[in-house]
């Protein structure tokens, strides 16, 4: 390997999956420098095979889990990803919410008993973090989103954090490049519903409702981190109210949507066309419909994932017996219940590891 030309070595390594490559950075100083090179990490992101990890949320990190409907048991914990807290003063913090960008970075909101908050942008694959102090008046009750854009000065990808208070339409935005918060000069004409958000290709998506024109029903809304503007998008069909709604991602390429109408257990799973930088129109196709367990109907923010083989995974909060359950459904739409042997929160994440670097800004 030492005799290979540098450009050939780079071509080989940029095709190695991120989870395997991270174990090789201590091979030699040359390789370590290569992994810290932005040009290489961008090339690796586009050329390396994507390995999706299924993550279950816990207090300061995640459990990774595999599932196979033909195996017994179908769900299995295979590892952990833990957030390393660098300061003693943060020892009593826990992660209260999280969101992620499509290129391997997570934004975690850490809070303590007195409701003090710290934000951290984290790459679980490399362990790199950037801790951020929110705006002084930010307490619990604020929601956050993380997204990317192309910086015109450097030509590199950079990141912004969008912050809003529940039930308010005022937004603040944080630029990692400048380490600064500012109020976003924008007026919202709808309400974002508190069912979480997903980020994909430089945009974040929410489910929203127009309170003034109720006949418009429920729709999607996206925020573009380059233009800093919102845009409305249609759902598969117009309906004034749903009993259950949830957004997710399919392998960092498509949006997926769970819809359940009032007074029925029938739940539909929809997936969009592949979304890219040039996508102008979002179209939907229904890939599954099933009757969920009645116990799930009581939980508004039902979390779900769809994999490439159209398997659906649904996670619920702890039962009254202290058990954590996941629900798995295959193409036959038969729902299987499985008890997970660890204490986790009812949040799932389809995470694709990457070597994406976090800008530290002008610290």
mmCIF file of C-alpha atoms in Angstrom:
data_model
loop_
_atom_site.group_PDB
_atom_site.id
_atom_site.type_symbol
_atom_site.label_atom_id
_atom_site.label_comp_id
_atom_site.label_asym_id
_atom_site.label_seq_id
_atom_site.Cartn_x
_atom_site.Cartn_y
_atom_site.Cartn_z
ATOM 1 C CA UNK A 1 0.000 0.000 0.000
ATOM 2 C CA UNK A 2 2.855 2.379 0.751
ATOM 3 C CA UNK A 3 4.044 2.102 -2.863
ATOM 4 C CA UNK A 4 0.707 3.105 -4.382
ATOM 5 C CA UNK A 5 0.437 6.594 -5.924
ATOM 6 C CA UNK A 6 -1.486 8.984 -3.664
ATOM 7 C CA UNK A 7 -4.308 9.526 -6.165
ATOM 8 C CA UNK A 8 -4.848 5.754 -6.552
ATOM 9 C CA UNK A 9 -4.816 5.253 -2.773
ATOM 10 C CA UNK A 10 -7.446 7.995 -2.453
ATOM 11 C CA UNK A 11 -9.626 6.345 -5.098
ATOM 12 C CA UNK A 12 -9.470 3.032 -3.227
ATOM 13 C CA UNK A 13 -10.194 4.444 0.212
ATOM 14 C CA UNK A 14 -13.085 6.652 -0.912
ATOM 15 C CA UNK A 15 -14.956 3.468 -1.832
ATOM 16 C CA UNK A 16 -14.632 1.882 1.631
ATOM 17 C CA UNK A 17 -17.762 2.254 3.847
ATOM 18 C CA UNK A 18 -17.443 4.903 6.556
ATOM 19 C CA UNK A 19 -17.831 2.487 9.482
ATOM 20 C CA UNK A 20 -14.906 0.388 8.184
ATOM 21 C CA UNK A 21 -12.766 3.338 7.175
ATOM 22 C CA UNK A 22 -12.890 5.056 10.563
ATOM 23 C CA UNK A 23 -10.968 2.091 12.069
ATOM 24 C CA UNK A 24 -8.141 2.667 9.597
ATOM 25 C CA UNK A 25 -7.300 6.283 10.363
ATOM 26 C CA UNK A 26 -4.582 5.258 12.852
ATOM 27 C CA UNK A 27 -2.804 3.188 10.170
ATOM 28 C CA UNK A 28 -0.337 5.993 9.436
ATOM 29 C CA UNK A 29 -0.031 9.789 9.423
ATOM 30 C CA UNK A 30 -0.724 9.953 5.686
ATOM 31 C CA UNK A 31 -4.066 8.184 6.056
ATOM 32 C CA UNK A 32 -5.003 10.273 9.088
ATOM 33 C CA UNK A 33 -4.333 13.495 7.148
ATOM 34 C CA UNK A 34 -6.402 12.171 4.268
ATOM 35 C CA UNK A 35 -9.417 11.575 6.504
ATOM 36 C CA UNK A 36 -9.168 15.180 7.734
ATOM 37 C CA UNK A 37 -9.139 16.551 4.191
ATOM 38 C CA UNK A 38 -12.479 18.119 3.195
ATOM 39 C CA UNK A 39 -12.008 17.278 -0.473
ATOM 40 C CA UNK A 40 -11.550 13.596 0.381
ATOM 41 C CA UNK A 41 -14.518 13.453 2.795
ATOM 42 C CA UNK A 42 -16.801 15.013 0.144
ATOM 43 C CA UNK A 43 -15.555 12.512 -2.446
ATOM 44 C CA UNK A 44 -16.018 9.651 0.019
ATOM 45 C CA UNK A 45 -19.600 10.743 0.780
ATOM 46 C CA UNK A 46 -20.580 10.495 -2.890
ATOM 47 C CA UNK A 47 -18.668 7.303 -3.796
ATOM 48 C CA UNK A 48 -18.680 5.060 -0.703
ATOM 49 C CA UNK A 49 -21.474 2.499 -0.185
ATOM 50 C CA UNK A 50 -24.187 3.816 2.145
ATOM 51 C CA UNK A 51 -24.672 1.705 5.281
ATOM 52 C CA UNK A 52 -27.922 2.600 6.995
ATOM 53 C CA UNK A 53 -27.975 2.022 10.761
ATOM 54 C CA UNK A 54 -31.221 1.756 12.672
ATOM 55 C CA UNK A 55 -30.815 3.753 15.899
ATOM 56 C CA UNK A 56 -32.958 3.731 19.044
ATOM 57 C CA UNK A 57 -32.724 6.890 21.151
ATOM 58 C CA UNK A 58 -31.469 6.745 24.754
ATOM 59 C CA UNK A 59 -30.376 9.302 27.358
ATOM 60 C CA UNK A 60 -26.978 10.282 25.912
ATOM 61 C CA UNK A 61 -26.790 8.501 22.593
ATOM 62 C CA UNK A 62 -28.283 5.610 20.688
ATOM 63 C CA UNK A 63 -28.469 1.844 20.472
ATOM 64 C CA UNK A 64 -27.980 0.451 16.983
ATOM 65 C CA UNK A 65 -30.361 -2.324 16.048
ATOM 66 C CA UNK A 66 -30.772 -4.807 13.218
ATOM 67 C CA UNK A 67 -34.008 -6.456 12.207
ATOM 68 C CA UNK A 68 -35.011 -9.343 10.025
ATOM 69 C CA UNK A 69 -38.565 -10.636 9.804
ATOM 70 C CA UNK A 70 -37.284 -14.142 8.985
ATOM 71 C CA UNK A 71 -35.131 -14.340 12.124
ATOM 72 C CA UNK A 72 -36.064 -15.127 15.698
ATOM 73 C CA UNK A 73 -36.072 -12.746 17.429
ATOM 74 C CA UNK A 74 -36.603 -10.309 14.502
ATOM 75 C CA UNK A 75 -35.104 -7.294 16.328
ATOM 76 C CA UNK A 76 -31.621 -7.346 17.882
ATOM 77 C CA UNK A 77 -29.426 -4.722 19.600
ATOM 78 C CA UNK A 78 -25.974 -4.806 17.954
ATOM 79 C CA UNK A 79 -24.090 -1.819 19.391
ATOM 80 C CA UNK A 80 -24.061 1.630 20.997
ATOM 81 C CA UNK A 81 -23.167 5.166 19.935
ATOM 82 C CA UNK A 82 -22.547 7.397 22.951
ATOM 83 C CA UNK A 83 -22.230 11.158 23.038
ATOM 84 C CA UNK A 84 -19.053 12.129 24.904
ATOM 85 C CA UNK A 85 -19.697 15.106 27.194
ATOM 86 C CA UNK A 86 -16.425 17.080 27.521
ATOM 87 C CA UNK A 87 -17.215 19.246 30.574
ATOM 88 C CA UNK A 88 -18.005 18.198 34.119
ATOM 89 C CA UNK A 89 -20.699 20.871 34.266
ATOM 90 C CA UNK A 90 -22.570 18.969 31.551
ATOM 91 C CA UNK A 91 -22.559 15.648 33.383
ATOM 92 C CA UNK A 92 -26.173 16.071 34.503
ATOM 93 C CA UNK A 93 -27.486 16.864 31.031
ATOM 94 C CA UNK A 94 -29.450 14.446 28.896
ATOM 95 C CA UNK A 95 -30.614 14.588 25.294
ATOM 96 C CA UNK A 96 -34.217 15.822 25.149
ATOM 97 C CA UNK A 97 -34.569 15.961 21.375
ATOM 98 C CA UNK A 98 -32.530 15.390 18.249
ATOM 99 C CA UNK A 99 -32.651 15.872 14.503
ATOM 100 C CA UNK A 100 -30.221 15.086 11.715
ATOM 101 C CA UNK A 101 -28.994 16.258 8.349
ATOM 102 C CA UNK A 102 -28.922 13.759 5.518
ATOM 103 C CA UNK A 103 -25.115 13.621 5.424
ATOM 104 C CA UNK A 104 -24.330 11.986 8.756
ATOM 105 C CA UNK A 105 -24.534 14.809 11.312
ATOM 106 C CA UNK A 106 -26.903 14.950 14.283
ATOM 107 C CA UNK A 107 -28.104 17.923 16.282
ATOM 108 C CA UNK A 108 -28.793 16.998 19.919
ATOM 109 C CA UNK A 109 -30.551 19.271 22.407
ATOM 110 C CA UNK A 110 -29.138 18.650 25.888
ATOM 111 C CA UNK A 111 -31.079 19.853 28.932
ATOM 112 C CA UNK A 112 -30.661 19.571 32.709
ATOM 113 C CA UNK A 113 -33.065 19.696 35.661
ATOM 114 C CA UNK A 114 -33.041 23.518 35.779
ATOM 115 C CA UNK A 115 -33.904 23.622 32.051
ATOM 116 C CA UNK A 116 -30.532 24.977 31.016
ATOM 117 C CA UNK A 117 -29.873 23.999 27.416
ATOM 118 C CA UNK A 118 -26.821 23.224 25.325
ATOM 119 C CA UNK A 119 -26.833 22.246 21.668
ATOM 120 C CA UNK A 120 -24.293 19.902 20.110
ATOM 121 C CA UNK A 121 -23.688 19.035 16.474
ATOM 122 C CA UNK A 122 -22.308 15.491 16.488
ATOM 123 C CA UNK A 123 -20.924 13.045 13.960
ATOM 124 C CA UNK A 124 -21.433 9.663 15.692
ATOM 125 C CA UNK A 125 -19.199 7.918 13.130
ATOM 126 C CA UNK A 126 -16.085 10.045 13.767
ATOM 127 C CA UNK A 127 -16.949 11.248 17.287
ATOM 128 C CA UNK A 128 -16.423 14.896 16.307
ATOM 129 C CA UNK A 129 -18.626 17.427 18.123
ATOM 130 C CA UNK A 130 -19.294 21.156 18.250
ATOM 131 C CA UNK A 131 -21.044 22.502 21.359
ATOM 132 C CA UNK A 132 -23.243 25.562 20.859
ATOM 133 C CA UNK A 133 -24.850 27.904 23.354
ATOM 134 C CA UNK A 134 -28.426 28.773 22.317
ATOM 135 C CA UNK A 135 -29.891 32.268 22.412
ATOM 136 C CA UNK A 136 -30.170 33.400 26.049
ATOM 137 C CA UNK A 137 -33.963 33.256 26.220
ATOM 138 C CA UNK A 138 -34.164 29.744 24.748
ATOM 139 C CA UNK A 139 -35.552 27.226 27.217
ATOM 140 C CA UNK A 140 -37.366 23.944 26.832
ATOM 141 C CA UNK A 141 -40.268 24.319 24.447
ATOM 142 C CA UNK A 142 -38.065 25.379 21.560
ATOM 143 C CA UNK A 143 -37.756 23.111 18.542
ATOM 144 C CA UNK A 144 -34.697 22.867 16.315
ATOM 145 C CA UNK A 145 -33.724 21.724 12.849
ATOM 146 C CA UNK A 146 -30.327 21.182 11.219
ATOM 147 C CA UNK A 147 -29.645 21.666 7.519
ATOM 148 C CA UNK A 148 -26.894 22.279 4.990
ATOM 149 C CA UNK A 149 -26.147 24.796 2.243
ATOM 150 C CA UNK A 150 -23.267 25.664 -0.069
ATOM 151 C CA UNK A 151 -21.158 28.546 1.216
ATOM 152 C CA UNK A 152 -20.559 30.942 -1.687
ATOM 153 C CA UNK A 153 -17.252 32.259 -0.317
ATOM 154 C CA UNK A 154 -15.485 28.958 0.287
ATOM 155 C CA UNK A 155 -17.504 26.730 -2.032
ATOM 156 C CA UNK A 156 -17.762 24.208 0.829
ATOM 157 C CA UNK A 157 -20.869 22.783 2.414
ATOM 158 C CA UNK A 158 -21.817 24.495 5.647
ATOM 159 C CA UNK A 159 -24.602 24.148 8.202
ATOM 160 C CA UNK A 160 -27.296 26.189 9.906
ATOM 161 C CA UNK A 161 -29.564 25.529 12.879
ATOM 162 C CA UNK A 162 -33.148 26.752 12.754
ATOM 163 C CA UNK A 163 -34.857 27.464 16.085
ATOM 164 C CA UNK A 164 -38.496 28.212 16.878
ATOM 165 C CA UNK A 165 -40.695 28.263 19.947
ATOM 166 C CA UNK A 166 -43.707 25.934 20.051
ATOM 167 C CA UNK A 167 -46.881 27.557 18.665
ATOM 168 C CA UNK A 168 -44.964 30.691 17.630
ATOM 169 C CA UNK A 169 -43.929 31.738 14.137
ATOM 170 C CA UNK A 170 -40.756 33.594 15.072
ATOM 171 C CA UNK A 171 -37.509 31.935 14.044
ATOM 172 C CA UNK A 172 -33.836 32.346 14.900
ATOM 173 C CA UNK A 173 -31.035 30.884 12.831
ATOM 174 C CA UNK A 174 -27.482 29.948 13.761
ATOM 175 C CA UNK A 175 -24.635 29.837 11.236
ATOM 176 C CA UNK A 176 -21.807 27.475 12.154
ATOM 177 C CA UNK A 177 -19.416 29.434 9.920
ATOM 178 C CA UNK A 178 -19.776 32.616 11.972
ATOM 179 C CA UNK A 179 -20.766 31.143 15.354
ATOM 180 C CA UNK A 180 -23.643 33.622 15.551
ATOM 181 C CA UNK A 181 -27.418 33.682 16.047
ATOM 182 C CA UNK A 182 -29.771 36.117 14.294
ATOM 183 C CA UNK A 183 -33.513 36.604 14.016
ATOM 184 C CA UNK A 184 -34.904 35.327 10.732
ATOM 185 C CA UNK A 185 -36.885 38.002 8.905
ATOM 186 C CA UNK A 186 -39.761 35.866 7.686
ATOM 187 C CA UNK A 187 -43.523 35.642 8.206
ATOM 188 C CA UNK A 188 -45.275 32.283 8.460
ATOM 189 C CA UNK A 189 -48.821 31.824 7.138
ATOM 190 C CA UNK A 190 -49.352 28.391 8.714
ATOM 191 C CA UNK A 191 -48.628 26.367 11.860
ATOM 192 C CA UNK A 192 -45.982 23.650 11.994
ATOM 193 C CA UNK A 193 -47.370 20.590 13.757
ATOM 194 C CA UNK A 194 -45.247 19.077 16.528
ATOM 195 C CA UNK A 195 -44.558 15.724 14.872
ATOM 196 C CA UNK A 196 -40.828 16.257 14.360
ATOM 197 C CA UNK A 197 -38.990 17.092 11.159
ATOM 198 C CA UNK A 198 -36.636 15.470 8.659
ATOM 199 C CA UNK A 199 -33.816 17.045 6.640
ATOM 200 C CA UNK A 200 -32.823 16.026 3.134
ATOM 201 C CA UNK A 201 -30.593 17.640 0.469
ATOM 202 C CA UNK A 202 -30.383 21.100 2.052
ATOM 203 C CA UNK A 203 -34.019 21.331 3.162
ATOM 204 C CA UNK A 204 -36.001 20.476 6.289
ATOM 205 C CA UNK A 205 -39.583 19.198 6.045
ATOM 206 C CA UNK A 206 -42.512 19.460 8.483
ATOM 207 C CA UNK A 207 -46.194 18.629 8.471
ATOM 208 C CA UNK A 208 -48.216 21.868 8.649
ATOM 209 C CA UNK A 209 -51.757 23.223 8.817
ATOM 210 C CA UNK A 210 -53.286 26.466 7.535
ATOM 211 C CA UNK A 211 -55.419 27.752 10.401
ATOM 212 C CA UNK A 212 -57.147 30.501 8.384
ATOM 213 C CA UNK A 213 -58.097 28.386 5.365
ATOM 214 C CA UNK A 214 -59.042 25.090 6.996
ATOM 215 C CA UNK A 215 -60.335 23.682 3.726
ATOM 216 C CA UNK A 216 -56.718 23.392 2.587
ATOM 217 C CA UNK A 217 -56.254 20.641 5.164
ATOM 218 C CA UNK A 218 -52.830 19.267 6.055
ATOM 219 C CA UNK A 219 -49.775 19.733 3.846
ATOM 220 C CA UNK A 220 -45.971 19.600 3.883
ATOM 221 C CA UNK A 221 -43.769 22.631 4.204
ATOM 222 C CA UNK A 222 -40.034 22.821 3.547
ATOM 223 C CA UNK A 223 -37.321 25.280 4.576
ATOM 224 C CA UNK A 224 -34.419 25.932 2.194
ATOM 225 C CA UNK A 225 -31.191 26.750 4.078
ATOM 226 C CA UNK A 226 -29.707 28.519 1.045
ATOM 227 C CA UNK A 227 -32.569 30.925 0.337
ATOM 228 C CA UNK A 228 -33.892 30.860 3.937
ATOM 229 C CA UNK A 229 -37.451 30.615 2.662
ATOM 230 C CA UNK A 230 -40.388 28.244 3.222
ATOM 231 C CA UNK A 231 -42.292 26.423 0.482
ATOM 232 C CA UNK A 232 -45.545 24.439 0.567
ATOM 233 C CA UNK A 233 -45.752 20.903 -0.831
ATOM 234 C CA UNK A 234 -48.713 18.606 -1.323
ATOM 235 C CA UNK A 235 -49.429 15.381 0.537
ATOM 236 C CA UNK A 236 -50.640 12.284 -1.372
ATOM 237 C CA UNK A 237 -54.218 13.576 -1.114
ATOM 238 C CA UNK A 238 -56.038 16.443 0.540
ATOM 239 C CA UNK A 239 -57.759 15.630 3.807
ATOM 240 C CA UNK A 240 -58.798 18.094 6.546
ATOM 241 C CA UNK A 241 -57.590 16.049 9.526
ATOM 242 C CA UNK A 242 -55.582 12.918 10.301
ATOM 243 C CA UNK A 243 -55.513 10.925 13.533
ATOM 244 C CA UNK A 244 -51.858 10.036 13.069
ATOM 245 C CA UNK A 245 -49.112 11.548 10.886
ATOM 246 C CA UNK A 246 -45.359 11.027 10.814
ATOM 247 C CA UNK A 247 -42.449 11.809 8.488
ATOM 248 C CA UNK A 248 -39.325 9.741 7.897
ATOM 249 C CA UNK A 249 -36.558 9.148 5.344
ATOM 250 C CA UNK A 250 -35.776 6.236 3.056
ATOM 251 C CA UNK A 251 -32.003 5.760 2.736
ATOM 252 C CA UNK A 252 -31.292 9.503 2.530
ATOM 253 C CA UNK A 253 -32.968 9.680 -0.876
ATOM 254 C CA UNK A 254 -36.723 9.921 -0.366
ATOM 255 C CA UNK A 255 -39.333 11.146 2.086
ATOM 256 C CA UNK A 256 -41.730 8.629 3.610
ATOM 257 C CA UNK A 257 -45.036 9.439 5.241
ATOM 258 C CA UNK A 258 -47.332 7.582 7.622
ATOM 259 C CA UNK A 259 -51.007 8.598 7.503
ATOM 260 C CA UNK A 260 -53.946 7.345 9.537
ATOM 261 C CA UNK A 261 -57.415 8.881 9.196
ATOM 262 C CA UNK A 262 -59.833 9.419 12.067
ATOM 263 C CA UNK A 263 -61.556 6.449 13.729
ATOM 264 C CA UNK A 264 -59.770 3.708 11.822
ATOM 265 C CA UNK A 265 -56.775 1.472 12.412
ATOM 266 C CA UNK A 266 -55.965 1.445 8.684
ATOM 267 C CA UNK A 267 -52.553 3.042 8.249
ATOM 268 C CA UNK A 268 -50.974 3.969 4.936
ATOM 269 C CA UNK A 269 -47.264 4.295 4.141
ATOM 270 C CA UNK A 270 -46.347 6.599 1.246
ATOM 271 C CA UNK A 271 -42.929 7.286 -0.330
ATOM 272 C CA UNK A 272 -41.861 10.125 -2.632
ATOM 273 C CA UNK A 273 -39.825 10.006 -5.800
ATOM 274 C CA UNK A 274 -36.056 10.307 -5.358
ATOM 275 C CA UNK A 275 -35.290 13.844 -4.217
ATOM 276 C CA UNK A 276 -32.237 15.651 -5.589
ATOM 277 C CA UNK A 277 -30.936 19.181 -5.999
ATOM 278 C CA UNK A 278 -32.923 19.644 -9.215
ATOM 279 C CA UNK A 279 -36.197 18.066 -8.077
ATOM 280 C CA UNK A 280 -39.038 20.485 -8.860
ATOM 281 C CA UNK A 281 -42.092 18.307 -8.178
ATOM 282 C CA UNK A 282 -42.571 15.828 -5.329
ATOM 283 C CA UNK A 283 -44.753 12.842 -6.246
ATOM 284 C CA UNK A 284 -46.037 10.080 -3.940
ATOM 285 C CA UNK A 285 -46.628 6.338 -4.266
ATOM 286 C CA UNK A 286 -48.398 4.177 -1.663
ATOM 287 C CA UNK A 287 -46.266 1.160 -0.795
ATOM 288 C CA UNK A 288 -48.183 -0.310 2.123
ATOM 289 C CA UNK A 289 -51.462 -0.283 4.036
ATOM 290 C CA UNK A 290 -52.046 -2.159 7.287
ATOM 291 C CA UNK A 291 -54.159 -2.296 10.437
ATOM 292 C CA UNK A 292 -51.960 -1.263 13.361
ATOM 293 C CA UNK A 293 -52.289 -2.593 16.893
ATOM 294 C CA UNK A 294 -55.022 -0.606 18.732
ATOM 295 C CA UNK A 295 -52.488 0.274 21.457
ATOM 296 C CA UNK A 296 -50.560 2.339 18.924
ATOM 297 C CA UNK A 297 -53.533 4.526 18.117
ATOM 298 C CA UNK A 298 -53.145 6.403 21.413
ATOM 299 C CA UNK A 299 -49.727 7.759 20.468
ATOM 300 C CA UNK A 300 -49.878 10.815 18.201
ATOM 301 C CA UNK A 301 -46.203 11.043 17.328
ATOM 302 C CA UNK A 302 -45.764 7.481 16.128
ATOM 303 C CA UNK A 303 -42.234 6.900 14.860
ATOM 304 C CA UNK A 304 -41.580 4.668 11.862
ATOM 305 C CA UNK A 305 -38.984 3.678 9.273
ATOM 306 C CA UNK A 306 -39.171 2.122 5.826
ATOM 307 C CA UNK A 307 -36.213 0.213 4.420
ATOM 308 C CA UNK A 308 -35.353 -0.596 0.817
ATOM 309 C CA UNK A 309 -37.361 -3.830 0.917
ATOM 310 C CA UNK A 310 -40.495 -2.013 2.068
ATOM 311 C CA UNK A 311 -40.310 -3.332 5.605
ATOM 312 C CA UNK A 312 -41.786 -0.926 8.134
ATOM 313 C CA UNK A 313 -40.608 -0.599 11.702
ATOM 314 C CA UNK A 314 -42.778 1.128 14.305
ATOM 315 C CA UNK A 315 -41.635 1.982 17.835
ATOM 316 C CA UNK A 316 -43.845 2.820 20.825
ATOM 317 C CA UNK A 317 -43.157 4.244 24.303
ATOM 318 C CA UNK A 318 -42.634 1.927 27.264
ATOM 319 C CA UNK A 319 -45.601 -0.175 28.247
ATOM 320 C CA UNK A 320 -47.070 -0.138 31.731
ATOM 321 C CA UNK A 321 -44.878 -3.151 32.535
ATOM 322 C CA UNK A 322 -41.725 -1.189 31.697
ATOM 323 C CA UNK A 323 -41.108 -3.075 28.470
ATOM 324 C CA UNK A 324 -39.982 -1.395 25.273
ATOM 325 C CA UNK A 325 -41.713 -2.734 22.195
ATOM 326 C CA UNK A 326 -41.078 -2.390 18.498
ATOM 327 C CA UNK A 327 -43.528 -3.349 15.804
ATOM 328 C CA UNK A 328 -42.309 -4.843 12.539
ATOM 329 C CA UNK A 329 -44.307 -5.246 9.352
ATOM 330 C CA UNK A 330 -43.271 -6.822 6.071
ATOM 331 C CA UNK A 331 -44.690 -6.744 2.564
ATOM 332 C CA UNK A 332 -47.567 -8.983 3.649
ATOM 333 C CA UNK A 333 -48.576 -6.161 6.066
ATOM 334 C CA UNK A 334 -48.606 -8.589 9.005
ATOM 335 C CA UNK A 335 -47.515 -6.693 12.128
ATOM 336 C CA UNK A 336 -45.184 -8.444 14.591
ATOM 337 C CA UNK A 337 -44.578 -7.282 18.140
ATOM 338 C CA UNK A 338 -41.116 -7.580 19.701
ATOM 339 C CA UNK A 339 -39.858 -6.637 23.183
ATOM 340 C CA UNK A 340 -36.450 -4.908 23.195
ATOM 341 C CA UNK A 341 -34.300 -5.732 26.220
ATOM 342 C CA UNK A 342 -32.997 -2.197 26.846
ATOM 343 C CA UNK A 343 -34.622 0.985 28.095
ATOM 344 C CA UNK A 344 -34.996 3.414 25.190
ATOM 345 C CA UNK A 345 -37.165 6.348 24.224
ATOM 346 C CA UNK A 346 -39.806 5.979 21.510
ATOM 347 C CA UNK A 347 -37.715 7.550 18.767
ATOM 348 C CA UNK A 348 -36.107 5.912 15.760
ATOM 349 C CA UNK A 349 -33.514 7.190 13.350
ATOM 350 C CA UNK A 350 -32.324 5.780 10.041
ATOM 351 C CA UNK A 351 -28.727 6.987 10.250
ATOM 352 C CA UNK A 352 -26.188 6.733 7.429
ATOM 353 C CA UNK A 353 -22.601 7.035 8.814
ATOM 354 C CA UNK A 354 -20.243 9.415 7.033
ATOM 355 C CA UNK A 355 -16.882 11.158 7.495
ATOM 356 C CA UNK A 356 -18.536 14.597 7.184
ATOM 357 C CA UNK A 357 -16.557 17.180 9.132
ATOM 358 C CA UNK A 358 -18.052 19.757 11.469
ATOM 359 C CA UNK A 359 -16.832 23.298 10.996
ATOM 360 C CA UNK A 360 -15.671 24.800 14.249
ATOM 361 C CA UNK A 361 -16.089 28.369 12.962
ATOM 362 C CA UNK A 362 -14.269 31.332 14.470
ATOM 363 C CA UNK A 363 -13.812 29.898 17.958
#
